[in-house]
Every structure is written in structure tokens, then in C-alpha cells.
CSV table of C-alpha atoms in Angstrom, one decimal:
chain,number,residue,atom,x,y,z
A,1,PHE,CA,0.9,-2.4,-29.4
A,2,GLU,CA,0.1,-2.4,-25.7
A,3,ALA,CA,-0.7,-6.1,-25.8
A,4,ILE,CA,2.6,-6.9,-27.7
A,5,GLU,CA,4.6,-4.7,-25.2
A,6,SER,CA,2.9,-6.4,-22.3
A,7,TYR,CA,3.7,-9.8,-23.7
A,8,ALA,CA,7.4,-8.9,-24.2
A,9,ILE,CA,7.6,-7.6,-20.6
A,10,THR,CA,6.0,-10.8,-19.3
A,11,LEU,CA,8.6,-12.9,-21.2
A,12,GLY,CA,11.4,-10.7,-19.8
A,13,LEU,CA,12.5,-9.5,-23.2
A,14,ASN,CA,12.6,-5.9,-22.0
A,15,LYS,CA,15.4,-5.8,-19.5
A,16,LYS,CA,14.2,-2.4,-18.3
A,17,TYR,CA,11.6,-4.1,-16.1
A,18,GLY,CA,13.9,-6.8,-14.8
A,19,SER,CA,14.0,-5.2,-11.3
A,20,ILE,CA,11.8,-2.8,-9.4
A,21,ASP,CA,12.7,-0.8,-6.4
A,22,LEU,CA,9.5,-1.1,-4.2
A,23,GLU,CA,10.7,1.2,-1.4
A,24,LYS,CA,8.4,3.9,-2.7
A,25,LEU,CA,5.4,1.6,-2.9
A,26,ARG,CA,4.5,1.0,0.7
A,27,CYS,CA,0.8,0.7,0.0
A,28,LEU,CA,-1.0,-0.2,-3.2
A,29,ALA,CA,-4.7,0.0,-3.7
A,30,VAL,CA,-6.7,-1.9,-6.3
A,31,VAL,CA,-10.2,-0.7,-7.3
A,32,VAL,CA,-12.5,-2.9,-9.3
A,33,ASP,CA,-16.0,-2.3,-10.6
A,34,ILE,CA,-19.0,-4.2,-9.4
A,35,GLU,CA,-19.1,-6.6,-12.3
A,36,ALA,CA,-15.4,-7.5,-11.9
A,37,ALA,CA,-15.7,-7.9,-8.2
A,38,GLN,CA,-18.0,-10.8,-8.7
A,39,ASP,CA,-15.2,-12.7,-10.5
A,40,VAL,CA,-13.0,-13.6,-7.5
A,41,ALA,CA,-10.7,-15.8,-9.7
A,42,ASN,CA,-9.4,-12.8,-11.6
A,43,VAL,CA,-8.8,-10.9,-8.3
A,44,VAL,CA,-6.9,-13.9,-6.9
A,45,GLU,CA,-4.7,-14.1,-10.0
A,46,LEU,CA,-4.0,-10.3,-9.8
A,47,LEU,CA,-3.0,-10.7,-6.1
A,48,GLN,CA,-0.7,-13.6,-7.0
A,49,TRP,CA,1.0,-11.4,-9.6
A,50,LEU,CA,1.4,-8.6,-7.0
A,51,THR,CA,2.9,-11.2,-4.6
A,52,THR,CA,5.4,-12.3,-7.3
A,53,ILE,CA,6.4,-8.7,-8.0
A,54,GLY,CA,7.0,-8.2,-4.3
A,55,VAL,CA,4.2,-5.8,-3.2
A,56,LYS,CA,3.7,-6.1,0.6
A,57,GLN,CA,0.5,-4.2,1.2
A,58,VAL,CA,-2.7,-4.1,-0.9
A,59,GLY,CA,-6.0,-2.5,-0.3
A,60,LEU,CA,-8.9,-4.1,-2.3
A,61,PHE,CA,-11.9,-1.8,-3.0
A,62,ASP,CA,-15.3,-2.2,-4.6
A,63,SER,CA,-18.1,0.1,-3.8
A,64,GLN,CA,-20.5,-2.6,-2.5
A,65,GLY,CA,-18.0,-4.6,-0.5
A,66,LEU,CA,-18.3,-7.8,-2.5
A,67,LEU,CA,-14.7,-8.6,-2.2
A,68,LYS,CA,-14.9,-8.2,1.6
A,69,LYS,CA,-17.6,-10.9,1.6
A,70,SER,CA,-15.2,-13.2,-0.3
A,71,LYS,CA,-12.2,-12.4,1.9
A,72,ASP,CA,-11.9,-15.8,3.5
A,73,LEU,CA,-11.8,-17.5,0.0
A,74,ILE,CA,-9.2,-14.9,-1.1
A,75,LEU,CA,-7.0,-15.4,1.9
A,76,GLU,CA,-7.1,-19.1,1.5
A,77,THR,CA,-6.2,-19.0,-2.1
A,78,VAL,CA,-3.4,-16.3,-2.2
A,79,PRO,CA,-0.2,-17.8,-0.6
A,80,GLY,CA,1.2,-15.8,2.3
A,81,SER,CA,-1.8,-13.4,2.5
A,82,MET,CA,-3.1,-12.1,5.8
A,83,LEU,CA,-5.4,-9.4,6.9
A,84,LEU,CA,-3.6,-6.1,7.4
A,85,GLU,CA,-4.7,-5.7,11.0
A,86,GLU,CA,-3.4,-9.2,11.9
A,87,ILE,CA,0.0,-8.5,10.4
A,88,GLU,CA,0.3,-5.2,12.3
A,89,LYS,CA,-0.3,-7.1,15.5
A,90,ASP,CA,2.3,-9.8,14.7
A,91,VAL,CA,5.5,-9.4,16.7
A,92,THR,CA,7.4,-11.8,14.4
A,93,PRO,CA,6.6,-10.5,10.9
A,94,ASP,CA,7.4,-12.7,7.9
A,95,GLY,CA,8.9,-10.8,5.0
A,96,LYS,CA,7.1,-13.1,2.5
A,97,ARG,CA,3.6,-12.1,3.6
A,98,ILE,CA,1.3,-9.8,1.7
A,99,ALA,CA,-1.1,-7.7,3.8
A,100,LEU,CA,-4.6,-7.3,2.5
A,101,GLU,CA,-7.2,-4.7,3.5
A,102,PHE,CA,-10.8,-5.0,2.2
A,103,ILE,CA,-12.5,-1.6,1.7
A,104,SER,CA,-16.0,-0.5,0.6
A,105,SER,CA,-17.8,2.8,0.3
A,106,SER,CA,-19.4,2.4,3.7
A,107,ASP,CA,-16.1,1.9,5.5
A,108,ASN,CA,-14.6,4.6,7.7
A,109,LYS,CA,-17.5,7.0,7.3
A,110,GLU,CA,-18.4,7.0,11.0
A,111,ALA,CA,-14.7,7.4,11.9
A,112,VAL,CA,-14.4,10.4,9.5
A,113,MET,CA,-17.4,12.1,11.1
A,114,LYS,CA,-16.0,11.6,14.6
A,115,ALA,CA,-12.6,12.9,13.5
A,116,ALA,CA,-14.2,15.9,11.9
A,117,ASN,CA,-16.1,16.6,15.1
A,118,ILE,CA,-12.8,16.4,17.1
A,119,LEU,CA,-11.2,18.9,14.7
A,120,LEU,CA,-14.1,21.2,15.0
A,121,GLN,CA,-14.1,21.1,18.8
A,122,ARG,CA,-10.3,21.8,18.9
A,123,TYR,CA,-10.9,24.8,16.6
A,124,LEU,CA,-13.7,26.2,18.8
A,125,LYS,CA,-11.6,25.7,21.9
A,126,SER,CA,-8.5,27.5,20.5
A,127,SER,CA,-7.7,30.6,22.4
A,128,HIS,CA,-7.6,33.0,19.4
A,129,PRO,CA,-9.2,31.3,16.4
A,130,GLU,CA,-9.7,34.7,14.8
A,131,ASP,CA,-5.9,35.0,14.4
A,132,ASP,CA,-5.8,32.0,12.2
A,133,LYS,CA,-6.2,32.5,8.5
A,134,GLY,CA,-7.8,29.1,8.2
A,135,GLU,CA,-6.0,27.9,5.1
A,136,ASP,CA,-3.6,25.7,7.0
A,137,PHE,CA,-5.2,25.3,10.4
A,138,PHE,CA,-6.2,21.7,9.7
A,139,THR,CA,-3.1,19.9,8.3
A,140,GLU,CA,-2.6,16.3,7.4
A,141,SER,CA,-1.1,15.6,10.8
A,142,HIS,CA,-4.2,17.1,12.5
A,143,LEU,CA,-6.4,14.7,10.5
A,144,ASN,CA,-4.2,11.7,11.2
A,145,ASP,CA,-4.1,12.5,14.9
A,146,ALA,CA,-7.9,12.8,15.0
A,147,LEU,CA,-8.4,9.5,13.3
A,148,ARG,CA,-6.0,7.8,15.7
A,149,VAL,CA,-8.0,9.2,18.6
A,150,VAL,CA,-11.2,7.5,17.3
A,151,GLY,CA,-9.2,4.3,16.8
A,152,GLU,CA,-8.9,4.4,13.0
A,153,ASN,CA,-5.5,3.6,11.5
A,154,VAL,CA,-5.8,4.8,7.9
A,155,HIS,CA,-3.4,3.6,5.2
A,156,VAL,CA,-3.1,6.1,2.4
A,157,PRO,CA,-2.1,4.3,-0.9
A,158,ASP,CA,0.9,5.5,-2.8
A,159,LEU,CA,-0.5,4.0,-6.0
A,160,LEU,CA,-4.1,3.3,-7.0
A,161,LEU,CA,-4.8,0.9,-9.9
A,162,VAL,CA,-8.3,1.1,-11.3
A,163,TYR,CA,-9.7,-1.9,-13.1
A,164,GLY,CA,-13.0,-0.8,-14.7
A,165,PRO,CA,-14.6,0.4,-18.0
A,166,ILE,CA,-14.3,4.1,-17.1
A,167,ARG,CA,-11.5,6.4,-15.9
A,168,SER,CA,-12.8,7.0,-12.4
A,169,HIS,CA,-11.8,5.9,-8.9
A,170,LEU,CA,-15.2,4.3,-8.8
A,171,GLY,CA,-16.1,5.6,-5.3
A,172,PHE,CA,-12.8,4.9,-3.5
A,173,PRO,CA,-12.8,7.2,-0.4
A,174,ALA,CA,-11.5,10.5,-1.7
A,175,TRP,CA,-10.1,11.6,1.7
A,176,ARG,CA,-7.6,8.6,1.4
A,177,LEU,CA,-6.2,9.9,-1.9
A,178,ARG,CA,-4.0,12.8,-0.6
A,179,TYR,CA,-0.9,12.1,-2.7
A,180,THR,CA,-2.0,9.0,-4.5
A,181,GLU,CA,-1.0,8.3,-8.1
A,182,ILE,CA,-4.0,7.0,-10.0
A,183,VAL,CA,-3.6,4.7,-13.1
A,184,HIS,CA,-6.5,3.3,-15.1
A,185,MET,CA,-5.7,-0.3,-16.1
A,186,GLY,CA,-8.7,-1.1,-18.3
A,187,THR,CA,-11.1,-4.0,-17.4
A,188,LEU,CA,-10.1,-6.7,-15.0
A,189,LYS,CA,-11.2,-9.3,-17.5
A,190,TYR,CA,-8.4,-8.4,-19.9
A,191,MET,CA,-5.7,-7.6,-17.3
A,192,ARG,CA,-2.1,-8.4,-18.3
A,193,TYR,CA,0.9,-9.1,-16.1
A,194,GLY,CA,3.2,-7.0,-18.2
A,195,SER,CA,0.9,-4.0,-18.0
A,196,LEU,CA,0.8,-4.4,-14.2
A,197,LEU,CA,4.6,-4.6,-14.0
A,198,LYS,CA,5.0,-1.6,-16.3
A,199,ALA,CA,2.6,0.6,-14.2
A,200,ILE,CA,4.4,-0.2,-10.9
A,201,HIS,CA,7.8,0.3,-12.5
A,202,LYS,CA,6.8,3.7,-13.9
A,203,PHE,CA,5.5,4.8,-10.5
A,204,THR,CA,8.6,3.8,-8.6
A,205,GLY,CA,10.8,5.7,-11.1
A,206,VAL,CA,8.9,9.0,-10.8
A,207,HIS,CA,10.1,11.8,-8.6
A,208,GLN,CA,7.2,13.2,-6.6
A,209,ASN,CA,6.9,16.8,-5.4
A,210,TYR,CA,4.4,17.3,-2.5
A,211,GLY,CA,4.7,21.1,-2.3
A,212,THR,CA,5.1,23.0,0.9
């Protein structure tokens, strides 16, 4: 049924998916397992689909950094693609570009340790730490500020698409998944454009409550 539905969506037979409001999807992350990361052709095709849909920022993750080693090939093959850090420095941004960030398990670990040390030092230097209950002393803004101090500009994905044999984030840095919606897409080998479109459409149509 899913294959038939995906095929119908791809052909445009289901008008529900004819247009997608991507305002909510500022950053999308794609996680692939190690075996899939070795097949760069499938990753390139997936990125081309995302470009067609209109996604502007994508983080590509595999635990061993295989995709990062192939980033030059990926950037050459995907039209309009650039590294995220290069686009952020561009004073004349092009709306047709797609920003790519290559992430592995080893990335950001040193920055997180430095940021944690900054937060600890701030806590120890506070005038009356015993007056604080502790439950909300370190907020998201505190963490973001500490990461900026150590020179780390972290992009938290709104939606995480996992391509792999099991329902897991496969090692994607958990501290970057604060409010992220996670969707398991099956294996990359059998990816479908219609299923991708459906997952993004469903996310953009959901009202999210972040609490207080």
C-alpha cells in the first residue's frame, strides 16, 4: 500500500501534496547507516529530490563520517549545493542554493566539552548558587551562548529523516535533537520520492507544542 501511495504522490495524483509550506522546515537532517553511506549515488539522488521540493538546509550524518569524505563529489553532483559555512558567509545569497552540513559522531564533541565547562564555571561563580533550584538554571539559551563563545554555530534540525534498517537515530548527536521530529524512512536503497514528500508535508502541517 505504501509503495502504491508513494507512486501516486510522485505522479501528482494526490493533490493534497501539490504544495508544501516550508517555513517550518528551516533545517532538515538526514541520517544514513554505514552501509548506505557507501552508496553516494543514492545520497545524491535524495539531495536532488530535496532540492526539487525546495528544502534549503540539510545536515547529512553517518556515524563514521563517510559522507564527509565524499563531500567534494556530492557538492559537484548536486546542482546549487554549497557548504553551510560558505553560504552563511555569502553577502549575496542565492535563493536557489541548498546548504549542506556534513556531520559525524566525532564532530562537536570538543566544543560541547568546552561549552559544558563554561556553564560549570558560570554556575560556580554565581553569587548565590544555593538559591537556585537547579531545574532551569541551564536553559537552551545558556547552552547556545556557551557554544557561540567557543566558536560553534550549532544548527538544530526541525525534522530528522532516518534511512536505515532499525528505528534509531544511529548515533546522531542527541544534544542537537532538542525539539526535533524523527521519522524512520526505511532503507536508503528502497527510498521513494513520494514517501519523502509525504513525510515533509506531514511535518509542516503539524502544530508543535514546546511547553513552558
